[in-house]
Amino acid sequence: MVRNPPKHIPFPSKDQVLAFINEHHGKAGIREIARAFNLKNDRRAELKRLLRELEDGGRVEARRKKLHKAGTLPDVTLADITGRDRDGELLATPTEWDVDEHGPVPKIRIVTPRKARPHEVAGVGDRALLRVHEARQEDGSRDVAYNGRVIKIIDKAKTRALGIFRALPGGGGRLVPVDKKQLGKELSIPSGATKDAQDGDLIAVSVQVQRFGLPVARVEERLGSLKTERAVSIIAIHAHDIPHVFPVAVEAEAHAAKPATLEGREDWRKLALVTIDPVDAKDHDDAVHAGPDPDPDNPGGHILTVAIADVAHYVRPGSALDREAVKRGNSVYFPDRVVPMLPERISNDLCSLRPREDRAALAVRMIIGPDGRKRSHTFHRVLMRSAAKLNYEQAQMAIGGRTDDDTGPLLENVLKPLYAAYEALKRARDARGPLDLDLPERKILLKADGTVDRVVVPERLESHRLIEEFMILANVAAAETLEKARVPLIYRAHDEPSLEKTEALRKFLETLHISLPKGGVLRSEQFNRILGQTKGQDVDALVNEVVLRSQAQAEYSADNIGHFGLNLRRYAHFTSPIRRYADLVVHRGLIRAGRFGSDDLPESQDHAALAEVAAQISASERRAMKAERETKDRLIAHFLSDKIGATFEGRISGVTRAGIFIKLDHTGADGFVPARTIGNEYFRYEEDMHAMVGNSTGETYRLGDRVTVKLVEAAPVAGALRFELLSEGKIVGRAQQRPSQRRSAKSRPERGPKKRYGPRRK
């Protein structure tokens, strides 16, 4: 490959560009390719066209602003170790891999160094963070695409299983597993191994593989009765191996911690900072203040201050607290409990910005112009004293003229300046045009006994948006400061949608006569324009859902690829170090950049080390999201289990070959309608339309359609609901159907398995 080509080198061919991309795996972007071939000005535009052709042809793919050979793994990959090859070498597959986009799942051979350290020694069933590179032909079997080295074991192979105990006459019992993918079948529990478990108890067992016969289980722990809904979150905690008990050394460090003093800090205790949080919040790690800027060069401007609890003062690099925090990655929130990243002594006490108590904080002071754009900012390590603890509703009512004992004294000098600064930030936000999806979140409210009371959609208030905009601006300031100081950091990254997902969205929008331009750089305002076209129409919810599904998943990264959804060039999480490890890393970086103390980011945590941390905490975040979602599903299934036969209104939230997913209106519960129970004809899956279409009549059930369903089955342990469709589909295709061929939903017989027209699905 030409490293320093002459000035008048011919324009490179596609093969030359592909060779360069393959040689510089994960490091080749447009800038690097242009520099290698000495392409400038108008020739760069020609290069972009060539790369677009390669991407459209599926030969390369863009990932984090860099080009890769299509269907390749990133250098640092989370993988599951699945078995061994004929030579006894461990084999793994990537934990996340899209077969539809990239084809068969690649195999990775684990290469273990001769003098491997304990954390580099893996076994079958483990989940590990690997550093991978493509295998050469001479490395062995053609079936192996990559060689990998273990960086860190994330999860050891499961020797425990979770399930429901079912007692058998005469003693002993059987385990009905919660996760059937893990075990595949029930396990026998001998009479002397039940630990007095009662029928219906949720239990954790150790699985013992017999030399002959089926595996058996021994009860290790009784986790409670499923008759109480508090057991539901316990299922998720154990099923996903979420660390929930702090080791003794961690608790000891937390209890030994002493409150910070003024030493090495600025005294900000007279600044009227306030916390604004949900009414049921137990920790308060961010406080805000705003006021007019007295600078005559910034008329109508504001000085905005965001102060965040100084967790780095208490959680030092390499300490027991730090090791446990990176293992957990983040706090996990269930309707009945929180599994915190840090012990309560830290999160709910020393780092909770309580009113009228001295607290350590890392603060950013930002100068805002009247247009809402940030002109400058500075970071400070301070000792502060919160003036008040407010909730969102309280702050909003005060601005609306309904003050109370807390907000009355703060209205003129604290709350009104905050809202004035927010009005300016709104102007900047509208000009920036972040992705504006309308996806209401539901909250499950529990009774005192732990059972579901009701499901609500909390109203989105201006006070919510105020805090959100202040935090976004502070996060941007943190990323800018660390970049300028050349301190490595963990970014909050959100890539633009992949080519495949964009093309699928374009085809779908064509069915609604909405165009999405082909080619060029995608921007969030293009999606906002589409969302604006359908706002208030019948397809509004449908388009919001499909646009959401077209987006990439946000993650943590040591490389800056920007944040597509927020339409920001750089973004890092700074504002919640109590509950997110990424924020703690950013705090340590800021301490180094500002020379605020010795508890800063260690030199050993360079870019490569932070890339590993980012991959690990991204996996922890996905684990938490899955556990939280499953817990909500199980609680709702419990709530509806005594309503079999009842009818509900909802929307179609997903369409697959297997059937249709329904989301109910009031509870937000998700359930399934198997394909075999839809209608009285064969229904085929139309992927481009996100729909099931009747072969004979053209009767169509489409993503986003409103439907009436009947609940026919509820499985609380699995969190699953099964529905029967009562609504007729829309006639989209063959509208010439005779009226006599159609029957109203009311006149239809009780639905069960129907005779099929056409071949049976496999």
Short mmCIF file of N, CA and C in Angstrom, two decimals, residues 18 48 66 78 83 95 97 111 142 329 342 407 411 430 467 502 660 690:
data_model
loop_
_atom_site.label_atom_id
_atom_site.label_comp_id
_atom_site.label_asym_id
_atom_site.label_seq_id
_atom_site.Cartn_x
_atom_site.Cartn_y
_atom_site.Cartn_z
N LEU A 18 -10.39 -0.74 -0.73
CA LEU A 18 -10.75 -1.88 0.11
C LEU A 18 -9.52 -2.48 0.80
N LYS A 48 -15.97 10.16 -1.31
CA LYS A 48 -17.21 9.89 -0.58
C LYS A 48 -18.18 9.10 -1.45
N LYS A 66 -15.76 5.08 11.31
CA LYS A 66 -14.66 4.38 10.65
C LYS A 66 -15.25 3.31 9.74
N LEU A 78 -17.48 -8.35 23.16
CA LEU A 78 -18.07 -9.16 24.23
C LEU A 78 -18.53 -10.46 23.60
N GLY A 83 -17.71 -23.64 23.53
CA GLY A 83 -17.22 -25.01 23.48
C GLY A 83 -15.74 -25.06 23.14
N THR A 95 -21.51 -11.98 21.58
CA THR A 95 -22.78 -11.94 22.30
C THR A 95 -23.87 -11.30 21.46
N TRP A 97 -24.90 -10.20 17.55
CA TRP A 97 -24.57 -10.36 16.13
C TRP A 97 -25.88 -10.42 15.36
N VAL A 111 -7.10 -17.67 22.33
CA VAL A 111 -5.68 -17.94 22.49
C VAL A 111 -5.29 -17.54 23.91
N ARG A 142 -10.81 -23.23 8.61
CA ARG A 142 -11.47 -22.12 7.91
C ARG A 142 -12.74 -21.69 8.64
N GLY A 329 -21.42 -1.51 37.23
CA GLY A 329 -21.58 -0.66 36.06
C GLY A 329 -22.58 0.46 36.22
N LEU A 342 -23.42 1.87 44.37
CA LEU A 342 -22.60 2.17 45.55
C LEU A 342 -23.43 1.97 46.81
N THR A 407 -41.18 26.63 48.24
CA THR A 407 -40.94 27.35 46.99
C THR A 407 -41.22 28.85 47.09
N LEU A 411 -39.03 31.71 44.87
CA LEU A 411 -39.65 31.97 43.57
C LEU A 411 -38.91 33.05 42.77
N ASP A 430 -34.02 23.99 19.89
CA ASP A 430 -34.82 23.97 18.67
C ASP A 430 -33.95 24.20 17.44
N ILE A 467 -34.41 20.49 33.76
CA ILE A 467 -33.28 19.74 34.31
C ILE A 467 -32.57 18.97 33.20
N THR A 502 -31.72 1.99 7.63
CA THR A 502 -32.21 3.18 6.92
C THR A 502 -32.97 2.78 5.67
N ILE A 660 -48.18 -11.51 16.08
CA ILE A 660 -48.31 -10.07 16.30
C ILE A 660 -48.18 -9.76 17.78
N HIS A 690 -44.34 -4.06 7.62
CA HIS A 690 -44.49 -4.35 9.05
C HIS A 690 -45.93 -4.83 9.30
#
